PDB file of C-alpha atoms and ligand atoms in Angstrom:
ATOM      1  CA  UNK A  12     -46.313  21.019  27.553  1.00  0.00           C
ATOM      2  CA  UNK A  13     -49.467  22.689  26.680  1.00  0.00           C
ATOM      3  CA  UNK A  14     -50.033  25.627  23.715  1.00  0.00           C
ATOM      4  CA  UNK A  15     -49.380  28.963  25.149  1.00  0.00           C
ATOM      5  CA  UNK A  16     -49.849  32.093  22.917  1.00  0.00           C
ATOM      6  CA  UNK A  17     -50.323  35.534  23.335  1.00  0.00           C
ATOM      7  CA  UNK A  18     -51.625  38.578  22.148  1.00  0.00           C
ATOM      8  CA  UNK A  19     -49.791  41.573  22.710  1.00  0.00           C
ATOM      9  CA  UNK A  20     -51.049  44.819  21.472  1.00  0.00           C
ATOM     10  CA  UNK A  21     -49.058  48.312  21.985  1.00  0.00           C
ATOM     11  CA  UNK A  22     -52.160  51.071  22.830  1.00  0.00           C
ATOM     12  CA  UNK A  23     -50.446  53.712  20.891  1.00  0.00           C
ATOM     13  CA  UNK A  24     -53.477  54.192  18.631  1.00  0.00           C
ATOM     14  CA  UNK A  25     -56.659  52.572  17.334  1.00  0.00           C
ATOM     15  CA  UNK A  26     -56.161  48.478  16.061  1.00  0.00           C
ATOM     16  CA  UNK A  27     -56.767  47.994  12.677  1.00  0.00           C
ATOM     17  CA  UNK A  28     -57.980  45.136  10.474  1.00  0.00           C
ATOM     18  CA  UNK A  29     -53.801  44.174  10.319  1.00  0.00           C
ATOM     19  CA  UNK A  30     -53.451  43.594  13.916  1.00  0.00           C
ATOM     20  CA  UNK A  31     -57.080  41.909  13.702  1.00  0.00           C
ATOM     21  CA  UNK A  32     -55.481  39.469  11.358  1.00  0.00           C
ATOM     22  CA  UNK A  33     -52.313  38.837  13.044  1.00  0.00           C
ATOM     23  CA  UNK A  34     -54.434  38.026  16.504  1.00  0.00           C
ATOM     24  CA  UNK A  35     -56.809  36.385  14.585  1.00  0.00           C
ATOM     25  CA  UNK A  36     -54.165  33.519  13.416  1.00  0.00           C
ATOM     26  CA  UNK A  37     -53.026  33.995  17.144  1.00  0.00           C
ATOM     27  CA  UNK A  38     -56.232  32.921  17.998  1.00  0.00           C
ATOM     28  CA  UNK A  39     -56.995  30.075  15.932  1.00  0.00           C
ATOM     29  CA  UNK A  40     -54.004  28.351  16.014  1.00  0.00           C
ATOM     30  CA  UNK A  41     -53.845  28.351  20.450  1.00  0.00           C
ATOM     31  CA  UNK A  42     -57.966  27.361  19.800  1.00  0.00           C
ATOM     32  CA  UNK A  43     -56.490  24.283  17.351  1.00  0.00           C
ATOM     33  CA  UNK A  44     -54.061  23.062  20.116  1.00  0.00           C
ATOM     34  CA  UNK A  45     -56.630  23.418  23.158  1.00  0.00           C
ATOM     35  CA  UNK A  46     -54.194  25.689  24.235  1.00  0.00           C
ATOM     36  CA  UNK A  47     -54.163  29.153  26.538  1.00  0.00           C
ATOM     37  CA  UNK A  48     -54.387  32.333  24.674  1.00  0.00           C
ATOM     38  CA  UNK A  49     -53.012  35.430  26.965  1.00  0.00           C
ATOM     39  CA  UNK A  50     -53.384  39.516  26.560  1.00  0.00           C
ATOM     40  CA  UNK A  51     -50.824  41.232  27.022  1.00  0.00           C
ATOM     41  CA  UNK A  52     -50.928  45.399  27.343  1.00  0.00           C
ATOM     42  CA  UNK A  53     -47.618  46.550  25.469  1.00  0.00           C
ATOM     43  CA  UNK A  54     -47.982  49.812  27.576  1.00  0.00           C
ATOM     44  CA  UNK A  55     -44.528  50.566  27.880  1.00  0.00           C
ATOM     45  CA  UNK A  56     -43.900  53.879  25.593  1.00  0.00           C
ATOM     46  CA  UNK A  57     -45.596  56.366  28.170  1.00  0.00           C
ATOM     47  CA  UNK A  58     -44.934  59.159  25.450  1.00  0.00           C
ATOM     48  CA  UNK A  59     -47.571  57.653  23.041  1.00  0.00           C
ATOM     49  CA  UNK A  60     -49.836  54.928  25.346  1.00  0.00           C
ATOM     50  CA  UNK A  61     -52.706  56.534  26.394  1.00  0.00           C
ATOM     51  CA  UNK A  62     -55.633  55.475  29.014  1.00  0.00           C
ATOM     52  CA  UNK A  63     -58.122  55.477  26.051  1.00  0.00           C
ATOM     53  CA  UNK A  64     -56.948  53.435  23.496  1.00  0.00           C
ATOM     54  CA  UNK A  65     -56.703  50.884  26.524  1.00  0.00           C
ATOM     55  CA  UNK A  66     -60.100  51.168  26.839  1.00  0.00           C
ATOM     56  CA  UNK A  67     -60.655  50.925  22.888  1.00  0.00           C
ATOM     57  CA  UNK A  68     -58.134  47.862  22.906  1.00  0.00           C
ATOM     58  CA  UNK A  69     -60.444  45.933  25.183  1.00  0.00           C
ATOM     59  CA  UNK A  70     -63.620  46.835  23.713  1.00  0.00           C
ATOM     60  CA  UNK A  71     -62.329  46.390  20.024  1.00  0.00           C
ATOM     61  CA  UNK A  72     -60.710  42.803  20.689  1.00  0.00           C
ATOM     62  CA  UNK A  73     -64.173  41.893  22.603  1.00  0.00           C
ATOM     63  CA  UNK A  74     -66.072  42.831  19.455  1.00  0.00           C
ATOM     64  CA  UNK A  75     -64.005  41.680  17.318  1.00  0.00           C
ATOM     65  CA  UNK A  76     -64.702  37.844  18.473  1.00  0.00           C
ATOM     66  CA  UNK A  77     -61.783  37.622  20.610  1.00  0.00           C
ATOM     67  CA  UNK A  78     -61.160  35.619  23.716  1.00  0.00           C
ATOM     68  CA  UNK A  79     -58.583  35.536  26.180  1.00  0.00           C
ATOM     69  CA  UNK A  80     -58.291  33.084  29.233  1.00  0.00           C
ATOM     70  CA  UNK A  81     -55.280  35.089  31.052  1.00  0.00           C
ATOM     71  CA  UNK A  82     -54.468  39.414  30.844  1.00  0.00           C
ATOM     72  CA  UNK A  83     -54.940  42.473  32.666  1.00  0.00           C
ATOM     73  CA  UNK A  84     -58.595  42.471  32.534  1.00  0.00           C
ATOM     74  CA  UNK A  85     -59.064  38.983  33.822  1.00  0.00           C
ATOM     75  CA  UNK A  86     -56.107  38.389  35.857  1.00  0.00           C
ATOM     76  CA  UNK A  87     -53.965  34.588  36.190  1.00  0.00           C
ATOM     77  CA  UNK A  88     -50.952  33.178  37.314  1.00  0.00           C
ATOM     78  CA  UNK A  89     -48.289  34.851  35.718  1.00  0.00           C
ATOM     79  CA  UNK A  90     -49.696  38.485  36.570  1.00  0.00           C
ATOM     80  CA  UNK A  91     -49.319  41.284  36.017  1.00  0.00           C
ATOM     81  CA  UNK A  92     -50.477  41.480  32.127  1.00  0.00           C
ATOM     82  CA  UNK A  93     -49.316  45.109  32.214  1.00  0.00           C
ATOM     83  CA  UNK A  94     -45.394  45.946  30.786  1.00  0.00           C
ATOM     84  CA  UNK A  95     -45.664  49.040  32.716  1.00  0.00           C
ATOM     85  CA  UNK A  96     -46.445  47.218  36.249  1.00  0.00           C
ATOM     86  CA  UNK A  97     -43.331  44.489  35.206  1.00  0.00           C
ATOM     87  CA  UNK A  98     -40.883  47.232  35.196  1.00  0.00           C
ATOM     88  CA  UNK A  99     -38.804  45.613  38.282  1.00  0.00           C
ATOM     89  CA  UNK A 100     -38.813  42.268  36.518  1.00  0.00           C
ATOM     90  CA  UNK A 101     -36.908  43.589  33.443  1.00  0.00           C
ATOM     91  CA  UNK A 102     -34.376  45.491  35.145  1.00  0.00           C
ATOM     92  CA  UNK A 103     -33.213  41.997  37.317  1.00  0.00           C
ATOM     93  CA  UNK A 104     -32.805  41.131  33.908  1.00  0.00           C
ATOM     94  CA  UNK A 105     -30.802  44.099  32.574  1.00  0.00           C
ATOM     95  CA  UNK A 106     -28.569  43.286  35.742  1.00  0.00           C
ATOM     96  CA  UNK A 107     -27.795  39.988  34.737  1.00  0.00           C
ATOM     97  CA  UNK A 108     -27.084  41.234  31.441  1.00  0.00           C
ATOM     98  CA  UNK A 109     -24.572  43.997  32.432  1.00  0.00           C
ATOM     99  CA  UNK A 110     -23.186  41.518  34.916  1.00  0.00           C
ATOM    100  CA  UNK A 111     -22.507  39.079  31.987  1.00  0.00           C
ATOM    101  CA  UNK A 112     -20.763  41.630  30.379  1.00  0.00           C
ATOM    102  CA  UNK A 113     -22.637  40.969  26.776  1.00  0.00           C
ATOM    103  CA  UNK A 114     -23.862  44.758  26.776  1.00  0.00           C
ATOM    104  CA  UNK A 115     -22.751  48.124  26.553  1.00  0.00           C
ATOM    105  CA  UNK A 116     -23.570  51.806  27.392  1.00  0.00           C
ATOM    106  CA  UNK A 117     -23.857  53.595  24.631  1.00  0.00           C
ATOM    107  CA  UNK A 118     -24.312  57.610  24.213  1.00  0.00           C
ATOM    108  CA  UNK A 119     -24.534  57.938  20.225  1.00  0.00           C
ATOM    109  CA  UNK A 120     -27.732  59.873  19.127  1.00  0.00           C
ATOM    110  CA  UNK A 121     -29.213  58.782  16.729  1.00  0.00           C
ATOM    111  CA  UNK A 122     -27.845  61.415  13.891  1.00  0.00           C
ATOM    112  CA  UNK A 123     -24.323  60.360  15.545  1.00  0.00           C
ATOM    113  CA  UNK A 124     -24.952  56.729  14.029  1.00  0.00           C
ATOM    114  CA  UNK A 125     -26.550  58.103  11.198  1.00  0.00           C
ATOM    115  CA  UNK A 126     -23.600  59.916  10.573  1.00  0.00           C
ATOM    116  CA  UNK A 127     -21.238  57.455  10.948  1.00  0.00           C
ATOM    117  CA  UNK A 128     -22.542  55.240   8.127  1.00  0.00           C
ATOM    118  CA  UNK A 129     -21.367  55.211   5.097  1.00  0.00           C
ATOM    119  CA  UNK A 130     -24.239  54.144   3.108  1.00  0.00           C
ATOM    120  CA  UNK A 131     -27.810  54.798   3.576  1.00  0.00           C
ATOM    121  CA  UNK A 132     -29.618  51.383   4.990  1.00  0.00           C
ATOM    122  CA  UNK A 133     -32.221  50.142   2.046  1.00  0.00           C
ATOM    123  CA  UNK A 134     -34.272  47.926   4.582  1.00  0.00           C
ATOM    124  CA  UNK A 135     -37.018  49.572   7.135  1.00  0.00           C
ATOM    125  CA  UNK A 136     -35.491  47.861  10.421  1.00  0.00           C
ATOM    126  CA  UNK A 137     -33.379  50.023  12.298  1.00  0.00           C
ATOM    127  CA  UNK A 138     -29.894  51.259  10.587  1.00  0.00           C
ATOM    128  CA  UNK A 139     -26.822  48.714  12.013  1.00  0.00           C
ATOM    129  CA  UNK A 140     -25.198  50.269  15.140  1.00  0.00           C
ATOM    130  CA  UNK A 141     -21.345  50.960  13.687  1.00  0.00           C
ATOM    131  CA  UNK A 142     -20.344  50.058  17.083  1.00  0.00           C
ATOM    132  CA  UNK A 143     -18.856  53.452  18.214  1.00  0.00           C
ATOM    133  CA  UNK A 144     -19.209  52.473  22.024  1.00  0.00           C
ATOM    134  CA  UNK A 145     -18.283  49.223  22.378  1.00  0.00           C
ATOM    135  CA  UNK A 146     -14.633  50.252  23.594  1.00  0.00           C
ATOM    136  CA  UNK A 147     -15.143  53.117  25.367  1.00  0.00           C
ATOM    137  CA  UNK A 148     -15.705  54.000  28.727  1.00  0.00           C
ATOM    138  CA  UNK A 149     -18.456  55.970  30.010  1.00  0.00           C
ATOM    139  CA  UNK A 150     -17.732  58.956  31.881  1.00  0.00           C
ATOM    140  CA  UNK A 151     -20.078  59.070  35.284  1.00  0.00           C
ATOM    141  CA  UNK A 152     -23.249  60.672  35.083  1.00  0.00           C
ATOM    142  CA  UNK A 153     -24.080  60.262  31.267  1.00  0.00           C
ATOM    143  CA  UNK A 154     -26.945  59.041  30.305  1.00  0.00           C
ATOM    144  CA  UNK A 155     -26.853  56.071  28.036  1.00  0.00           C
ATOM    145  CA  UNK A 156     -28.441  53.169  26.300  1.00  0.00           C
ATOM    146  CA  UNK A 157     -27.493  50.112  26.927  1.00  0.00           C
ATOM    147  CA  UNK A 158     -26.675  47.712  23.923  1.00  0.00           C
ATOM    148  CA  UNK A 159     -26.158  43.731  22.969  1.00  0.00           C
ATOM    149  CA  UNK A 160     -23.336  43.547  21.602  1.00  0.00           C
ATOM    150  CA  UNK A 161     -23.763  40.713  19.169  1.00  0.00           C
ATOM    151  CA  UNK A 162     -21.529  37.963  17.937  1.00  0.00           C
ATOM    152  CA  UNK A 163     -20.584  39.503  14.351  1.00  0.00           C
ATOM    153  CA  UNK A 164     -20.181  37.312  11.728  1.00  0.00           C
ATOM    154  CA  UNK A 165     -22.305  34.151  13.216  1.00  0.00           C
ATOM    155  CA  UNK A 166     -25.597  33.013  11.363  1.00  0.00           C
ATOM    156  CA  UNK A 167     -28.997  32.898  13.336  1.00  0.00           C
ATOM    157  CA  UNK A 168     -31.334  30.292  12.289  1.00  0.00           C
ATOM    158  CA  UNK A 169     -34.196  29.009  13.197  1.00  0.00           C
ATOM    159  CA  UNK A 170     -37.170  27.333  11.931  1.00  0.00           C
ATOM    160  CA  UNK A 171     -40.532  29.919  11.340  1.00  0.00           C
ATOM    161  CA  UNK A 172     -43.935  27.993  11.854  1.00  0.00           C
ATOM    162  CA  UNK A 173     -45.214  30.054   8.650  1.00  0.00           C
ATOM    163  CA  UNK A 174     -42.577  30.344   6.624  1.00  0.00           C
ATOM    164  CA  UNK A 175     -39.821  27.652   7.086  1.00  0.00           C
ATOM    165  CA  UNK A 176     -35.940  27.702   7.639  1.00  0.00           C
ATOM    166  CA  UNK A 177     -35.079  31.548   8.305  1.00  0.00           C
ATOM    167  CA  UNK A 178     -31.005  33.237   8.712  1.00  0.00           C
ATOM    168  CA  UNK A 179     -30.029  36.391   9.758  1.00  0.00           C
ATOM    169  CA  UNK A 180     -25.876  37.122  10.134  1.00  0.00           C
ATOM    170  CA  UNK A 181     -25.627  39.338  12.941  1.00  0.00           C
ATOM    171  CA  UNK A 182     -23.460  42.298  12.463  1.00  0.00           C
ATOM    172  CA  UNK A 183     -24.676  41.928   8.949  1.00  0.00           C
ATOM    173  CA  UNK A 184     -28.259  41.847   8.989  1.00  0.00           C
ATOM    174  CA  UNK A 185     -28.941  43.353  12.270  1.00  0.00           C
ATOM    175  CA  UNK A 186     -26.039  45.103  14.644  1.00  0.00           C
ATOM    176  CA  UNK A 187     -25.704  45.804  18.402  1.00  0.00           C
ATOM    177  CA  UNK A 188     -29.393  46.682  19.765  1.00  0.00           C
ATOM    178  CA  UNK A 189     -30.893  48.662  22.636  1.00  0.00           C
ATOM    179  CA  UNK A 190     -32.014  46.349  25.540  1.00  0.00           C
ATOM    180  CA  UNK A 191     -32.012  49.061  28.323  1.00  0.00           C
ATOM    181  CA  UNK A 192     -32.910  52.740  27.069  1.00  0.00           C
ATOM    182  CA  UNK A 193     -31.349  56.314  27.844  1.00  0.00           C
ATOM    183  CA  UNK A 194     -34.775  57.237  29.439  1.00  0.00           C
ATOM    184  CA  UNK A 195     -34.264  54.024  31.858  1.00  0.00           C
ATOM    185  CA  UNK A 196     -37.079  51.815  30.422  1.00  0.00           C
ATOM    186  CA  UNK A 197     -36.350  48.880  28.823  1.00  0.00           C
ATOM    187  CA  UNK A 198     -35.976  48.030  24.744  1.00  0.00           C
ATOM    188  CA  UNK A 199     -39.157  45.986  22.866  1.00  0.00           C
ATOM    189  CA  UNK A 200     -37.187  43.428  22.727  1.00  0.00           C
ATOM    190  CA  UNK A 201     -35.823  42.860  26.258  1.00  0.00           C
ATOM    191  CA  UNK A 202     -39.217  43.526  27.732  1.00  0.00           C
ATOM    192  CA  UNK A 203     -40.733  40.273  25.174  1.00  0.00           C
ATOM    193  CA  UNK A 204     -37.983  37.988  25.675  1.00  0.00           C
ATOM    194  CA  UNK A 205     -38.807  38.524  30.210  1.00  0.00           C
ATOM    195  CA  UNK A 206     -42.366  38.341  29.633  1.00  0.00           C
ATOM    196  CA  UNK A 207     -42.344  35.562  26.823  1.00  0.00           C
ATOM    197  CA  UNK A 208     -40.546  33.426  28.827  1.00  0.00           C
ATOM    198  CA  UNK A 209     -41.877  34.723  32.461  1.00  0.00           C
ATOM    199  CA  UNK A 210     -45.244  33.698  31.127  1.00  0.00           C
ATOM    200  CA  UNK A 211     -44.338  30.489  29.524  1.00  0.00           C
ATOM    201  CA  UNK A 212     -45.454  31.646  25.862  1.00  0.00           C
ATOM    202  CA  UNK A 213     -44.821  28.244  23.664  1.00  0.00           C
ATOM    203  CA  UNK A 214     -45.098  30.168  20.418  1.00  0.00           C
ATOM    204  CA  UNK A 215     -45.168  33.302  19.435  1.00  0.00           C
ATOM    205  CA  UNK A 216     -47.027  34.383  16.196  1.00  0.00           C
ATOM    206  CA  UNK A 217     -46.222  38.127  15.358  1.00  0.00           C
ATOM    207  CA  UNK A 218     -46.328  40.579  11.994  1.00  0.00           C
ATOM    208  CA  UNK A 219     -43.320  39.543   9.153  1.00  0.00           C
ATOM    209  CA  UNK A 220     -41.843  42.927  10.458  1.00  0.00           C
ATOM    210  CA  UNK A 221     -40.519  41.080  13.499  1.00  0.00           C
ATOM    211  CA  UNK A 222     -38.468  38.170  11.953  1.00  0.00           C
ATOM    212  CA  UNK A 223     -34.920  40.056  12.286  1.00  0.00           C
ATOM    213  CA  UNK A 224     -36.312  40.972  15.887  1.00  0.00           C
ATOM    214  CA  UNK A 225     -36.466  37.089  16.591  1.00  0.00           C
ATOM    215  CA  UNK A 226     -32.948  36.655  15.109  1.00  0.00           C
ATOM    216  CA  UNK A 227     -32.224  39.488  18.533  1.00  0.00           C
ATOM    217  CA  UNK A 228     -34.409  37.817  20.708  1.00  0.00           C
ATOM    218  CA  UNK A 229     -32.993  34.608  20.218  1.00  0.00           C
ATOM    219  CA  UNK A 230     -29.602  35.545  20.941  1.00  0.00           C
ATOM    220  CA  UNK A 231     -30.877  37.257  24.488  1.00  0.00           C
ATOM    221  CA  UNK A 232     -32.713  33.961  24.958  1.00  0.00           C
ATOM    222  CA  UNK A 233     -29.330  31.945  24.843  1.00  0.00           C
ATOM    223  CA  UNK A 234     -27.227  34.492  26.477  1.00  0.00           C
ATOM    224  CA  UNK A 235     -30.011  34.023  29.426  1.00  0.00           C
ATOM    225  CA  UNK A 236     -29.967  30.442  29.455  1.00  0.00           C
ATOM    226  CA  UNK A 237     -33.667  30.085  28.680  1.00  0.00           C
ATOM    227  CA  UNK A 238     -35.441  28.081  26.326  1.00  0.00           C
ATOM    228  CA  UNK A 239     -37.189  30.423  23.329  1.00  0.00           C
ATOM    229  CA  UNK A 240     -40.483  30.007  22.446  1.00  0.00           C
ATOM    230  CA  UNK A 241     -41.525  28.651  18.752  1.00  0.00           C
ATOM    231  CA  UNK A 242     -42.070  31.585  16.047  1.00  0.00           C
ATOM    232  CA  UNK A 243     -45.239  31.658  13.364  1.00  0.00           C
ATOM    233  CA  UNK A 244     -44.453  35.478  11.645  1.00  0.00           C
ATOM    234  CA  UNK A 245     -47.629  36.329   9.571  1.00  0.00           C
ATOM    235  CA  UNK A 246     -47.855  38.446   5.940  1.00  0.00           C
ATOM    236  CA  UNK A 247     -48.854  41.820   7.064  1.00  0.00           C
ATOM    237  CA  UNK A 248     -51.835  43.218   5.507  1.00  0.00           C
ATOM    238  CA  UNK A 249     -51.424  46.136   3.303  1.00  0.00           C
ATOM    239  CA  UNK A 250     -53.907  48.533   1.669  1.00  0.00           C
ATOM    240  CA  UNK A 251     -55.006  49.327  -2.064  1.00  0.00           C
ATOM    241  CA  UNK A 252     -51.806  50.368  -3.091  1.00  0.00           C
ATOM    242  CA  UNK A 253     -49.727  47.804  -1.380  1.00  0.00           C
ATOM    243  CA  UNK A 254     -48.581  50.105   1.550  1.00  0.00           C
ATOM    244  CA  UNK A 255     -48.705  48.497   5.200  1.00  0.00           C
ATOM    245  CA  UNK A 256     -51.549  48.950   7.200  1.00  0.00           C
ATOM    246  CA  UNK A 257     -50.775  51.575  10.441  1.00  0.00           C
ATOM    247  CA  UNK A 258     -52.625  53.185  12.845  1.00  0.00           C
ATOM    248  CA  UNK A 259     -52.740  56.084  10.631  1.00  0.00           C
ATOM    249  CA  UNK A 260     -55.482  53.918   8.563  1.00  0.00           C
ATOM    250  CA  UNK A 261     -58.286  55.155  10.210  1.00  0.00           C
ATOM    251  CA  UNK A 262     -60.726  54.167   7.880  1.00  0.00           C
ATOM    252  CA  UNK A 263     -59.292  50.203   8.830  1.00  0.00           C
ATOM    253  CA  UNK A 264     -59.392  50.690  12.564  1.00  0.00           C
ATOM    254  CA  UNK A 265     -61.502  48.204  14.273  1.00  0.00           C
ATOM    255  CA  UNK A 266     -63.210  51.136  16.132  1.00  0.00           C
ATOM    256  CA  UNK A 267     -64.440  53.319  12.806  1.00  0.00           C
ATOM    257  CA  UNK A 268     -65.406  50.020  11.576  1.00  0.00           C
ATOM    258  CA  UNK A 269     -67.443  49.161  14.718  1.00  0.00           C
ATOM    259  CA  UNK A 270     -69.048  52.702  14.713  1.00  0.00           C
ATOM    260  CA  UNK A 271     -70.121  52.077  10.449  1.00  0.00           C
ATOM    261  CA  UNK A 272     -71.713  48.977  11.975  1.00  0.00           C
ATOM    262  CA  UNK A 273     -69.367  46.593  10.172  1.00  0.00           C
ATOM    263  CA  UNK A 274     -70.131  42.907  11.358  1.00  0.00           C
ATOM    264  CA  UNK A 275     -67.390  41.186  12.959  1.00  0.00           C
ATOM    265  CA  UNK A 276     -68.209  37.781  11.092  1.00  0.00           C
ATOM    266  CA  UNK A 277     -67.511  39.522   8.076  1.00  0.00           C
ATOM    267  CA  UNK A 278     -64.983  41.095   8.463  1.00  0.00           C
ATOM    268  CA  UNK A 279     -63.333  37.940   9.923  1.00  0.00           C
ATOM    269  CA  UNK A 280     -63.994  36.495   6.011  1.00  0.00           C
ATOM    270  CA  UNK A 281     -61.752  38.915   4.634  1.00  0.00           C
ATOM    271  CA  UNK A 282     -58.006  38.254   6.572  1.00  0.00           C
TER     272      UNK A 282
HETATM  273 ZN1  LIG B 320     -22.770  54.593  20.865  1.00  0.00          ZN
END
């Protein structure tokens, strides 16, 4: 089987040297296996996606030293590159699940399960779901999430490319999760684990941020019956005073840097 990787940027702002960095290892390491390196448009937030930083994502990655073989802007065989245009894809998906039985509407806001905590959650991943739902029956007409409900109690491992042997206990470390949302579109991480595997992605090398999100992922993968993809989860980059890059760095976006007349092979020096 041949190297598949992918980028997949959100265009909910500017990229910034982080993202740069996280592609860039993307990059290198599909280049090192004469593999296929795919774009991906992460469109599917309408709220905060906007037709410009499209545009800027493009341009930026071009002049950046990037190269993809498949993605919106060049088409292939697993098209299309956009989440927004694979909308029908995800919600067979969300079928099967709900079919399955392994998810759940859910109506708790989020103060509700804020609320219902006890104590405040340290980490910056989302607060566990205290499971309020998973026993009750939704009255017709509300409008819900729908949630994994995960098997409490049972370590997920797997082996990181980067950084070796990794365990997360769900119900511990991470609690039922959003796959289909009130507003009808589908979670982050239902929309990866179609597109990951609808596009045969061999490995997937993502921000540290994302490791619990793989302990998720890999239980959708396995309720699906589909083979996951291998995981490389890169340090994220973080400024002067050791806060993570965002796309409120604007000094770090790749597009102010373009503008200053940076030069790409540079910048590339310093990941
Ligand atoms: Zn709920």
């Amino acid at each position: 089987m041949s190297y598949r990787g992918r980028l997949a940027p959100s265009p909910t702002g500017y990229l910034h040297l982080g993202h740069a960095r996280t592609f860039w290892i993307a990059q290198q390491r599909a280049i090192a296996a004469n593999g296929t390196l795919i774009l991906r448009n992460e469109d599917l937030d309408r709220a905060r996606c906007k037709p410009e930083f499209v545009t800027a994502m493009y341009h930026d990655l071009r002049w950046f030293g990037f190269e993809w073989q498949e993605g919106p802007d060049v088409g292939g065989p697993h098209a299309p590159y956009n989440q927004s245009e694979r909308i029908d894809l995800y919600r067979r998906v969300f079928e099967e699940l709900r079919e399955t039985g392994s998810i759940y509407p859910c109506v708790c806001s989020r103060k509700d399960i804020e609320q219902a905590l006890q104590a405040p959650h340290a980490s910056d991943d989302e607060p566990i779901y205290p499971g309020t739902c998973r026993n009750r029956q939704l009255e017709a007409g509300a409008r819900a999430s729908w949630r994994f409900r995960v098997p409490d109690g049972e370590a997920i491992s797997f082996t990181d490319q980067a950084r070796g042997p990794q365990t997360f206990v769900a119900g511990k470390d991470f609690g039922d999760f959003v796959v289909w949302r009130h507003d009808d579109f589908p979670s982050y991480q239902l929309a990866v684990v179609v597109d990951d595997n609808a596009m045969r992605i061999t490995e997937v090398v993502r921000g540290a941020d994302l490791l619990l999100s793989t302990a998720r992922q890999l239980l959708l993968y396995r309720t699906l019956g589909l083979a996951a993809p291998a995981f490389y989860h890169c340090d994220l980059m973080t400024d002067e005073s050791g806060v993570r890059l965002a796309k409120r760095h604007d000094a770090l976006s790749l597009r102010t840097l373009r503008l200053r007349g940076a030069d790409p092979a540079d910048l590339r020096t310093t990941l």
